[in-house]
PDB file of C-alpha atoms in Angstrom:
ATOM      1  CA  MET A   1     102.654 137.184  80.949  1.00 44.00           C
ATOM      2  CA  THR A   2     102.524 139.014  77.669  1.00 44.00           C
ATOM      3  CA  ALA A   3     104.693 138.338  74.891  1.00 41.00           C
ATOM      4  CA  ALA A   4     107.403 139.950  75.707  1.00 44.00           C
ATOM      5  CA  ALA A   5     107.918 138.644  78.446  1.00 47.00           C
ATOM      6  CA  LEU A   6     108.180 135.210  77.050  1.00 43.00           C
ATOM      7  CA  SER A   7     109.962 136.165  73.762  1.00 44.00           C
ATOM      8  CA  GLN A   8     112.272 136.373  76.721  1.00 47.00           C
ATOM      9  CA  SER A   9     111.567 132.604  78.011  1.00 46.00           C
ATOM     10  CA  VAL A  10     113.991 131.356  74.747  1.00 42.00           C
ATOM     11  CA  SER A  11     117.456 131.638  74.631  1.00 38.00           C
ATOM     12  CA  ALA A  12     120.983 130.596  73.053  1.00 35.00           C
ATOM     13  CA  ARG A  13     122.940 128.170  74.486  1.00 33.00           C
ATOM     14  CA  PRO A  14     126.259 127.250  73.187  1.00 32.00           C
ATOM     15  CA  HIS A  15     126.861 124.899  70.381  1.00 32.00           C
ATOM     16  CA  GLY A  16     123.561 126.709  68.878  1.00 35.00           C
ATOM     17  CA  GLU A  17     121.168 124.548  71.450  1.00 35.00           C
ATOM     18  CA  THR A  18     118.083 126.230  72.307  1.00 45.00           C
ATOM     19  CA  TRP A  19     116.898 126.893  75.145  1.00 49.00           C
ATOM     20  CA  PHE A  20     112.902 127.204  75.933  1.00 65.00           C
ATOM     21  CA  ASP A  21     111.129 125.873  79.442  1.00 81.00           C
ATOM     22  CA  GLY A  22     107.432 123.882  78.433  1.00 90.00           C
ATOM     23  CA  GLY A  23     105.664 125.290  81.503  1.00 92.00           C
ATOM     24  CA  THR A  24     106.313 128.835  80.312  1.00 93.00           C
ATOM     25  CA  ILE A  25     104.861 128.002  77.421  1.00 95.00           C
ATOM     26  CA  ALA A  26     101.971 125.723  79.646  1.00 95.00           C
ATOM     27  CA  ALA A  27     100.951 128.931  81.468  1.00 94.00           C
ATOM     28  CA  LEU A  28     100.730 131.309  78.502  1.00 95.00           C
ATOM     29  CA  ALA A  29      98.443 129.440  77.080  1.00 96.00           C
ATOM     30  CA  MET A  30      96.134 128.699  80.363  1.00 96.00           C
ATOM     31  CA  ARG A  31      96.559 132.195  80.548  1.00 96.00           C
ATOM     32  CA  SER A  32      94.685 132.784  76.892  1.00 97.00           C
ATOM     33  CA  LEU A  33      91.965 130.465  78.269  1.00 97.00           C
ATOM     34  CA  GLU A  34      91.903 132.816  80.694  1.00 97.00           C
ATOM     35  CA  LEU A  35      91.078 135.749  79.001  1.00 97.00           C
ATOM     36  CA  GLU A  36      89.013 134.697  76.246  1.00 98.00           C
ATOM     37  CA  LEU A  37      86.997 133.384  79.837  1.00 98.00           C
ATOM     38  CA  GLU A  38      87.146 137.403  80.665  1.00 97.00           C
ATOM     39  CA  THR A  39      85.651 138.064  77.371  1.00 98.00           C
ATOM     40  CA  TRP A  40      82.195 140.400  77.784  1.00 97.00           C
ATOM     41  CA  PRO A  41      80.009 140.505  76.175  1.00 97.00           C
ATOM     42  CA  LYS A  42      80.494 137.946  74.216  1.00 97.00           C
ATOM     43  CA  PRO A  43      77.693 135.809  72.347  1.00 98.00           C
ATOM     44  CA  GLY A  44      76.744 132.854  73.782  1.00 97.00           C
ATOM     45  CA  LEU A  45      79.086 132.208  75.890  1.00 98.00           C
ATOM     46  CA  VAL A  46      80.583 131.624  79.271  1.00 98.00           C
ATOM     47  CA  SER A  47      82.560 134.906  81.202  1.00 97.00           C
ATOM     48  CA  HIS A  48      83.249 135.865  84.394  1.00 97.00           C
ATOM     49  CA  ILE A  49      79.917 137.979  83.683  1.00 97.00           C
ATOM     50  CA  ASP A  50      77.483 135.499  83.259  1.00 97.00           C
ATOM     51  CA  ASN A  51      76.460 132.210  82.086  1.00 97.00           C
ATOM     52  CA  GLY A  52      75.376 132.910  78.668  1.00 97.00           C
ATOM     53  CA  SER A  53      73.580 129.904  76.787  1.00 97.00           C
ATOM     54  CA  HIS A  54      74.858 127.783  79.088  1.00 96.00           C
ATOM     55  CA  ASP A  55      73.277 126.643  82.900  1.00 94.00           C
ATOM     56  CA  ASP A  56      75.554 123.429  83.304  1.00 94.00           C
ATOM     57  CA  MET A  57      78.589 125.617  83.434  1.00 95.00           C
ATOM     58  CA  ASP A  58      80.244 128.848  85.051  1.00 97.00           C
ATOM     59  CA  ALA A  59      83.437 130.955  85.003  1.00 97.00           C
ATOM     60  CA  ALA A  60      84.520 128.961  88.182  1.00 98.00           C
ATOM     61  CA  LEU A  61      84.601 126.167  85.463  1.00 98.00           C
ATOM     62  CA  PHE A  62      86.442 127.270  83.752  1.00 97.00           C
ATOM     63  CA  ARG A  63      89.095 128.337  85.552  1.00 97.00           C
ATOM     64  CA  THR A  64      89.565 124.905  87.731  1.00 97.00           C
ATOM     65  CA  SER A  65      89.175 123.206  84.272  1.00 97.00           C
ATOM     66  CA  ALA A  66      91.633 125.683  83.084  1.00 97.00           C
ATOM     67  CA  ARG A  67      94.294 124.507  85.650  1.00 96.00           C
ATOM     68  CA  THR A  68      93.713 121.042  84.985  1.00 97.00           C
ATOM     69  CA  ILE A  69      94.855 120.460  81.958  1.00 97.00           C
ATOM     70  CA  ALA A  70      97.596 123.463  81.449  1.00 96.00           C
ATOM     71  CA  PRO A  71     100.374 120.225  82.969  1.00 97.00           C
ATOM     72  CA  TYR A  72      99.426 118.202  80.082  1.00 97.00           C
ATOM     73  CA  PHE A  73     100.109 121.634  78.115  1.00 98.00           C
ATOM     74  CA  ALA A  74     103.312 120.953  78.903  1.00 97.00           C
ATOM     75  CA  ALA A  75     104.173 118.049  78.035  1.00 97.00           C
ATOM     76  CA  LEU A  76     102.892 118.762  75.094  1.00 97.00           C
ATOM     77  CA  VAL A  77     105.233 121.482  74.685  1.00 97.00           C
ATOM     78  CA  ASP A  78     108.228 118.610  75.391  1.00 96.00           C
ATOM     79  CA  SER A  79     106.806 115.722  73.256  1.00 97.00           C
ATOM     80  CA  GLY A  80     106.999 118.682  70.038  1.00 97.00           C
ATOM     81  CA  ALA A  81     110.664 118.676  70.886  1.00 96.00           C
ATOM     82  CA  ALA A  82     111.157 116.037  71.222  1.00 96.00           C
ATOM     83  CA  GLY A  83     110.208 115.446  66.956  1.00 97.00           C
ATOM     84  CA  GLN A  84     107.356 113.181  68.364  1.00 97.00           C
ATOM     85  CA  GLY A  85     104.500 111.913  66.579  1.00 96.00           C
ATOM     86  CA  MET A  86     100.975 112.469  66.926  1.00 96.00           C
ATOM     87  CA  GLY A  87     100.448 109.591  68.252  1.00 95.00           C
ATOM     88  CA  ARG A  88     101.708 109.938  71.372  1.00 96.00           C
ATOM     89  CA  LEU A  89     100.928 114.038  71.313  1.00 97.00           C
ATOM     90  CA  ARG A  90      97.148 112.360  70.976  1.00 96.00           C
ATOM     91  CA  VAL A  91      97.900 110.264  74.272  1.00 96.00           C
ATOM     92  CA  ILE A  92      99.727 113.394  76.168  1.00 97.00           C
ATOM     93  CA  GLY A  93      95.223 114.870  75.301  1.00 96.00           C
ATOM     94  CA  LEU A  94      93.070 111.654  75.961  1.00 96.00           C
ATOM     95  CA  GLU A  95      95.034 112.203  79.354  1.00 97.00           C
ATOM     96  CA  ALA A  96      94.002 115.889  79.461  1.00 97.00           C
ATOM     97  CA  GLU A  97      90.613 115.218  78.619  1.00 96.00           C
ATOM     98  CA  ALA A  98      90.257 112.418  81.022  1.00 97.00           C
ATOM     99  CA  ALA A  99      91.346 114.591  83.534  1.00 98.00           C
ATOM    100  CA  MET A 100      89.286 117.603  82.745  1.00 97.00           C
ATOM    101  CA  MET A 101      86.516 115.866  83.044  1.00 97.00           C
ATOM    102  CA  ASN A 102      87.465 114.297  86.089  1.00 97.00           C
ATOM    103  CA  ALA A 103      87.729 117.844  87.665  1.00 97.00           C
ATOM    104  CA  THR A 104      84.751 119.649  86.536  1.00 97.00           C
ATOM    105  CA  ALA A 105      82.169 116.016  87.256  1.00 96.00           C
ATOM    106  CA  GLY A 106      81.858 115.317  83.414  1.00 96.00           C
ATOM    107  CA  ILE A 107      81.720 118.775  81.990  1.00 96.00           C
ATOM    108  CA  ASN A 108      83.018 119.119  78.533  1.00 95.00           C
ATOM    109  CA  THR A 109      84.524 123.164  79.406  1.00 96.00           C
ATOM    110  CA  HIS A 110      87.830 122.633  76.995  1.00 96.00           C
ATOM    111  CA  ARG A 111      88.528 119.631  74.468  1.00 94.00           C
ATOM    112  CA  GLY A 112      88.409 121.638  71.471  1.00 94.00           C
ATOM    113  CA  ALA A 113      90.769 123.621  73.645  1.00 95.00           C
ATOM    114  CA  VAL A 114      93.112 120.805  74.908  1.00 96.00           C
ATOM    115  CA  PHE A 115      92.765 119.976  70.721  1.00 96.00           C
ATOM    116  CA  GLY A 116      93.473 122.951  68.874  1.00 97.00           C
ATOM    117  CA  LEU A 117      96.091 125.101  71.943  1.00 97.00           C
ATOM    118  CA  GLY A 118      97.417 121.213  72.376  1.00 97.00           C
ATOM    119  CA  LEU A 119      98.865 121.487  69.341  1.00 98.00           C
ATOM    120  CA  LEU A 120     100.309 124.695  69.030  1.00 98.00           C
ATOM    121  CA  CYS A 121     102.005 124.504  71.808  1.00 98.00           C
ATOM    122  CA  ALA A 122     103.655 121.388  70.885  1.00 98.00           C
ATOM    123  CA  ALA A 123     103.974 123.428  67.590  1.00 98.00           C
ATOM    124  CA  TYR A 124     105.907 125.300  69.731  1.00 97.00           C
ATOM    125  CA  GLY A 125     108.494 123.232  70.639  1.00 96.00           C
ATOM    126  CA  ALA A 126     109.200 121.846  67.420  1.00 97.00           C
ATOM    127  CA  ARG A 127     109.726 124.805  66.718  1.00 96.00           C
ATOM    128  CA  ALA A 128     111.961 125.290  69.717  1.00 94.00           C
ATOM    129  CA  ALA A 129     113.903 122.297  69.456  1.00 95.00           C
ATOM    130  CA  GLY A 130     114.649 123.447  65.886  1.00 95.00           C
ATOM    131  CA  LEU A 131     112.520 121.049  64.055  1.00 96.00           C
ATOM    132  CA  ALA A 132     111.092 124.172  61.874  1.00 95.00           C
ATOM    133  CA  GLY A 133     111.913 126.777  60.781  1.00 94.00           C
ATOM    134  CA  PRO A 134     113.056 129.892  63.622  1.00 92.00           C
ATOM    135  CA  VAL A 135     110.191 131.836  61.876  1.00 93.00           C
ATOM    136  CA  THR A 136     107.482 129.233  61.024  1.00 96.00           C
ATOM    137  CA  SER A 137     104.459 130.324  61.889  1.00 97.00           C
ATOM    138  CA  LEU A 138     102.740 127.850  64.659  1.00 97.00           C
ATOM    139  CA  GLY A 139     100.236 126.591  62.393  1.00 98.00           C
ATOM    140  CA  THR A 140     101.943 125.926  59.551  1.00 98.00           C
ATOM    141  CA  VAL A 141     104.676 123.695  61.440  1.00 98.00           C
ATOM    142  CA  VAL A 142     101.275 121.691  62.514  1.00 98.00           C
ATOM    143  CA  ALA A 143      99.851 121.098  59.198  1.00 97.00           C
ATOM    144  CA  SER A 144     103.739 119.974  58.099  1.00 97.00           C
ATOM    145  CA  LEU A 145     104.487 117.698  61.339  1.00 97.00           C
ATOM    146  CA  TRP A 146     101.173 115.864  61.877  1.00 97.00           C
ATOM    147  CA  GLY A 147      98.623 117.333  58.804  1.00 95.00           C
ATOM    148  CA  ARG A 148      97.484 113.803  57.409  1.00 93.00           C
ATOM    149  CA  SER A 149      98.146 112.094  60.751  1.00 94.00           C
ATOM    150  CA  ILE A 150      95.595 114.340  62.258  1.00 94.00           C
ATOM    151  CA  LEU A 151      92.892 113.606  59.222  1.00 90.00           C
ATOM    152  CA  ASP A 152      93.152 109.971  59.810  1.00 86.00           C
ATOM    153  CA  GLY A 153      93.257 109.649  63.730  1.00 70.00           C
ATOM    154  CA  PRO A 154      90.103 108.166  65.603  1.00 68.00           C
ATOM    155  CA  ILE A 155      86.994 110.585  65.381  1.00 56.00           C
ATOM    156  CA  LEU A 156      84.809 110.548  68.639  1.00 49.00           C
ATOM    157  CA  LEU A 157      81.864 108.963  67.732  1.00 41.00           C
ATOM    158  CA  HIS A 158      78.950 110.905  70.167  1.00 46.00           C
ATOM    159  CA  SER A 159      80.721 113.767  70.369  1.00 50.00           C
ATOM    160  CA  HIS A 160      78.712 117.201  70.086  1.00 51.00           C
ATOM    161  CA  GLY A 161      80.904 118.152  66.610  1.00 49.00           C
ATOM    162  CA  ALA A 162      81.299 114.684  64.920  1.00 50.00           C
ATOM    163  CA  ARG A 163      77.506 114.433  65.235  1.00 53.00           C
ATOM    164  CA  ALA A 164      77.154 118.103  62.669  1.00 46.00           C
ATOM    165  CA  ARG A 165      80.015 117.489  61.260  1.00 46.00           C
ATOM    166  CA  ARG A 166      78.146 114.368  60.095  1.00 41.00           C
ATOM    167  CA  ARG A 167      74.880 115.632  60.063  1.00 49.00           C
ATOM    168  CA  TYR A 168      75.854 118.777  57.991  1.00 41.00           C
ATOM    169  CA  GLY A 169      78.987 118.225  56.109  1.00 44.00           C
ATOM    170  CA  SER A 170      81.399 120.463  58.188  1.00 48.00           C
ATOM    171  CA  GLY A 171      84.604 120.545  58.559  1.00 58.00           C
ATOM    172  CA  GLY A 172      84.824 120.737  61.848  1.00 78.00           C
ATOM    173  CA  ALA A 173      88.372 121.315  64.091  1.00 88.00           C
ATOM    174  CA  ARG A 174      89.806 118.196  62.614  1.00 91.00           C
ATOM    175  CA  MET A 175      89.864 120.090  59.244  1.00 92.00           C
ATOM    176  CA  GLU A 176      90.864 123.431  61.125  1.00 94.00           C
ATOM    177  CA  ALA A 177      94.170 121.653  62.508  1.00 95.00           C
ATOM    178  CA  ALA A 178      94.850 119.720  59.951  1.00 95.00           C
ATOM    179  CA  GLN A 179      94.651 122.931  57.519  1.00 96.00           C
ATOM    180  CA  GLY A 180      97.419 124.660  59.715  1.00 97.00           C
ATOM    181  CA  PHE A 181      94.051 127.153  61.359  1.00 97.00           C
ATOM    182  CA  PRO A 182      93.032 129.706  58.499  1.00 97.00           C
ATOM    183  CA  ASN A 183      90.822 131.185  60.575  1.00 96.00           C
ATOM    184  CA  LEU A 184      92.852 132.086  62.931  1.00 97.00           C
ATOM    185  CA  TYR A 185      95.391 133.125  60.945  1.00 97.00           C
ATOM    186  CA  GLN A 186      93.021 134.984  59.070  1.00 97.00           C
ATOM    187  CA  ILE A 187      89.907 135.975  60.921  1.00 98.00           C
ATOM    188  CA  GLY A 188      91.802 135.865  64.903  1.00 98.00           C
ATOM    189  CA  LEU A 189      94.478 137.015  64.682  1.00 97.00           C
ATOM    190  CA  PRO A 190      93.856 139.893  62.008  1.00 97.00           C
ATOM    191  CA  ALA A 191      90.428 140.788  63.736  1.00 97.00           C
ATOM    192  CA  LEU A 192      93.256 141.670  66.851  1.00 97.00           C
ATOM    193  CA  ARG A 193      95.678 143.231  65.667  1.00 94.00           C
ATOM    194  CA  ARG A 194      92.959 146.095  63.970  1.00 94.00           C
ATOM    195  CA  ALA A 195      90.971 146.377  66.543  1.00 96.00           C
ATOM    196  CA  ALA A 196      94.359 147.958  68.408  1.00 94.00           C
ATOM    197  CA  LEU A 197      94.656 150.255  66.166  1.00 94.00           C
ATOM    198  CA  ALA A 198      90.624 150.674  66.452  1.00 92.00           C
ATOM    199  CA  ALA A 199      90.560 150.154  70.413  1.00 94.00           C
ATOM    200  CA  PRO A 200      94.318 150.984  71.343  1.00 93.00           C
ATOM    201  CA  ASN A 201      93.760 151.029  74.861  1.00 92.00           C
ATOM    202  CA  ASP A 202      91.247 148.579  75.406  1.00 96.00           C
ATOM    203  CA  ASP A 203      92.764 145.094  75.433  1.00 96.00           C
ATOM    204  CA  GLU A 204      88.682 143.107  75.934  1.00 97.00           C
ATOM    205  CA  ALA A 205      87.681 145.552  73.368  1.00 97.00           C
ATOM    206  CA  GLN A 206      89.450 143.669  71.193  1.00 97.00           C
ATOM    207  CA  ARG A 207      88.895 141.046  72.159  1.00 98.00           C
ATOM    208  CA  VAL A 208      84.852 140.876  71.426  1.00 98.00           C
ATOM    209  CA  GLU A 209      86.251 142.307  67.949  1.00 98.00           C
ATOM    210  CA  ALA A 210      87.885 138.859  67.366  1.00 98.00           C
ATOM    211  CA  CYS A 211      85.453 136.720  68.812  1.00 98.00           C
ATOM    212  CA  PHE A 212      82.745 138.550  66.465  1.00 98.00           C
ATOM    213  CA  ALA A 213      84.625 138.615  63.199  1.00 98.00           C
ATOM    214  CA  LEU A 214      85.682 134.825  64.204  1.00 98.00           C
ATOM    215  CA  ILE A 215      81.845 134.099  64.984  1.00 98.00           C
ATOM    216  CA  ALA A 216      81.225 135.292  61.362  1.00 98.00           C
ATOM    217  CA  SER A 217      82.817 133.409  59.720  1.00 96.00           C
ATOM    218  CA  VAL A 218      83.466 129.962  61.188  1.00 95.00           C
ATOM    219  CA  GLU A 219      81.798 127.054  60.346  1.00 93.00           C
ATOM    220  CA  ASP A 220      81.445 126.086  63.795  1.00 93.00           C
ATOM    221  CA  THR A 221      79.517 122.855  64.784  1.00 91.00           C
ATOM    222  CA  ASN A 222      78.834 124.075  68.199  1.00 91.00           C
ATOM    223  CA  LEU A 223      76.034 126.254  66.769  1.00 94.00           C
ATOM    224  CA  LEU A 224      75.604 123.455  64.516  1.00 93.00           C
ATOM    225  CA  HIS A 225      74.291 121.503  67.183  1.00 90.00           C
ATOM    226  CA  ARG A 226      72.042 123.953  69.152  1.00 90.00           C
ATOM    227  CA  GLY A 227      70.797 125.288  66.418  1.00 93.00           C
ATOM    228  CA  GLY A 228      70.990 123.744  62.883  1.00 94.00           C
ATOM    229  CA  SER A 229      71.532 126.226  59.258  1.00 92.00           C
ATOM    230  CA  GLY A 230      68.815 127.925  60.128  1.00 96.00           C
ATOM    231  CA  GLY A 231      70.841 128.901  64.450  1.00 95.00           C
ATOM    232  CA  LEU A 232      74.479 129.569  62.340  1.00 96.00           C
ATOM    233  CA  ARG A 233      73.073 131.374  59.685  1.00 96.00           C
ATOM    234  CA  PHE A 234      72.253 133.658  62.447  1.00 97.00           C
ATOM    235  CA  ALA A 235      74.539 133.426  64.287  1.00 98.00           C
ATOM    236  CA  GLN A 236      77.330 134.796  61.471  1.00 98.00           C
ATOM    237  CA  ARG A 237      74.571 137.654  60.047  1.00 98.00           C
ATOM    238  CA  ALA A 238      74.324 139.017  63.675  1.00 98.00           C
ATOM    239  CA  ALA A 239      78.225 139.178  63.912  1.00 98.00           C
ATOM    240  CA  ARG A 240      78.595 140.449  61.018  1.00 98.00           C
ATOM    241  CA  GLN A 241      76.741 143.570  61.903  1.00 98.00           C
ATOM    242  CA  PHE A 242      78.049 144.393  64.264  1.00 98.00           C
ATOM    243  CA  ILE A 243      81.759 144.238  62.451  1.00 97.00           C
ATOM    244  CA  LEU A 244      80.226 146.010  59.308  1.00 97.00           C
ATOM    245  CA  SER A 245      78.524 148.337  62.123  1.00 96.00           C
ATOM    246  CA  GLY A 246      82.016 149.903  63.277  1.00 96.00           C
ATOM    247  CA  GLY A 247      82.647 146.929  65.732  1.00 97.00           C
ATOM    248  CA  VAL A 248      84.495 148.293  69.331  1.00 97.00           C
ATOM    249  CA  GLY A 249      85.703 151.348  66.881  1.00 95.00           C
ATOM    250  CA  THR A 250      81.682 152.989  68.024  1.00 95.00           C
ATOM    251  CA  SER A 251      80.964 154.783  71.277  1.00 95.00           C
ATOM    252  CA  ASP A 252      78.685 152.339  72.482  1.00 97.00           C
ATOM    253  CA  TRP A 253      79.376 148.419  70.491  1.00 97.00           C
ATOM    254  CA  ARG A 254      79.078 147.277  74.352  1.00 97.00           C
ATOM    255  CA  GLN A 255      75.685 147.556  74.008  1.00 98.00           C
ATOM    256  CA  ARG A 256      75.973 146.574  70.288  1.00 98.00           C
ATOM    257  CA  ALA A 257      77.586 143.455  71.262  1.00 98.00           C
ATOM    258  CA  ARG A 258      75.111 142.563  75.063  1.00 98.00           C
ATOM    259  CA  ALA A 259      72.054 143.009  72.092  1.00 98.00           C
ATOM    260  CA  VAL A 260      73.901 140.097  70.471  1.00 98.00           C
ATOM    261  CA  HIS A 261      74.424 138.790  73.697  1.00 98.00           C
ATOM    262  CA  ASP A 262      71.628 138.586  74.415  1.00 98.00           C
ATOM    263  CA  SER A 263      69.728 137.258  71.584  1.00 98.00           C
ATOM    264  CA  PHE A 264      71.905 134.622  71.365  1.00 98.00           C
ATOM    265  CA  VAL A 265      71.004 133.513  74.625  1.00 98.00           C
ATOM    266  CA  ALA A 266      67.318 133.464  74.228  1.00 97.00           C
ATOM    267  CA  ARG A 267      68.060 130.978  71.499  1.00 97.00           C
ATOM    268  CA  ARG A 268      70.536 128.766  73.496  1.00 97.00           C
ATOM    269  CA  LEU A 269      73.100 129.514  70.726  1.00 97.00           C
ATOM    270  CA  SER A 270      76.909 128.994  71.468  1.00 96.00           C
ATOM    271  CA  PRO A 271      79.816 129.516  69.453  1.00 96.00           C
ATOM    272  CA  GLY A 272      82.035 127.443  71.605  1.00 95.00           C
ATOM    273  CA  GLY A 273      84.440 126.638  68.214  1.00 94.00           C
ATOM    274  CA  SER A 274      85.181 130.347  67.645  1.00 96.00           C
ATOM    275  CA  ALA A 275      85.784 130.585  71.562  1.00 97.00           C
ATOM    276  CA  ASP A 276      88.794 127.744  71.117  1.00 96.00           C
ATOM    277  CA  LEU A 277      89.220 129.753  68.013  1.00 97.00           C
ATOM    278  CA  LEU A 278      89.446 133.853  70.249  1.00 98.00           C
ATOM    279  CA  ALA A 279      91.859 132.094  72.799  1.00 98.00           C
ATOM    280  CA  MET A 280      93.952 129.860  70.229  1.00 98.00           C
ATOM    281  CA  SER A 281      94.803 133.913  68.951  1.00 98.00           C
ATOM    282  CA  LEU A 282      95.930 134.566  71.321  1.00 97.00           C
ATOM    283  CA  PHE A 283      98.043 132.027  72.002  1.00 97.00           C
ATOM    284  CA  VAL A 284     100.138 132.437  69.102  1.00 97.00           C
ATOM    285  CA  ARG A 285     100.387 136.411  68.924  1.00 96.00           C
ATOM    286  CA  ALA A 286     102.266 136.325  71.254  1.00 93.00           C
ATOM    287  CA  CYS A 287     104.272 133.874  70.790  1.00 91.00           C
ATOM    288  CA  GLU A 288     105.123 135.247  67.255  1.00 86.00           C
ATOM    289  CA  ASP A 289     104.191 138.849  67.561  1.00 77.00           C
ATOM    290  CA  GLY A 290     106.541 139.050  70.181  1.00 53.00           C
ATOM    291  CA  ALA A 291     109.225 137.416  68.205  1.00 43.00           C
ATOM    292  CA  ARG A 292     108.927 140.078  65.624  1.00 39.00           C
TER     293      ARG A 292
END
């Protein structure tokens, strides 16, 4: 689904009432996850080409997971439109996570995406229902409506991200969401737009550029969990060097990206937080750029 198709899905009813289809927005969220999966070379991450640094995941499992959680994205759109609080959004998110775990035999494929994309879907519903200004960014809607509740909510003590946050003092996904997703708006989206100029006819190259830009800057708790602070620094340096060497604007970009990918796999590094932010950047680009 394109941004233009999305913008056409929102139309005005008489008396100024806004209509939108939560299922359409959920389909866009699912497509954003599919596009993230169909991006390669993507350092250490599962793709349609290989399994990256993972022995327990493959592309088929990710596709099954994305289909499973899509209805919950629709429910989050509707809940946002109804003005419901973080308590209700959290219940839907936990239901989505349980369904995902059941479909994947207990493998965490999309927990981060359920959280981040789910909040953006709820923000879309709230904005479409008039609970925020029509051109307010989705990240700003998340921060203004639910930011405090996100930080005050329960913590998953035994998740990899929670352990990394406790050990290394990183902010993680909760802080990112509470602040309106600054890495998405300041890194992911600008990288997609920059790459659209460098590689205007190659959508995959644009996604690769954004992925590397995010890895270079984000304090990814998945990298901290797998490689500690040394692994995080290695990953950021490698991704930054790719960008500084011209990114996808050079003729040999795919070979250079493949070399970085191989180095991540050799060290068993996997920047899952950056992968989530890439999918979220694709979703927001479709929602917000398509409305301009």
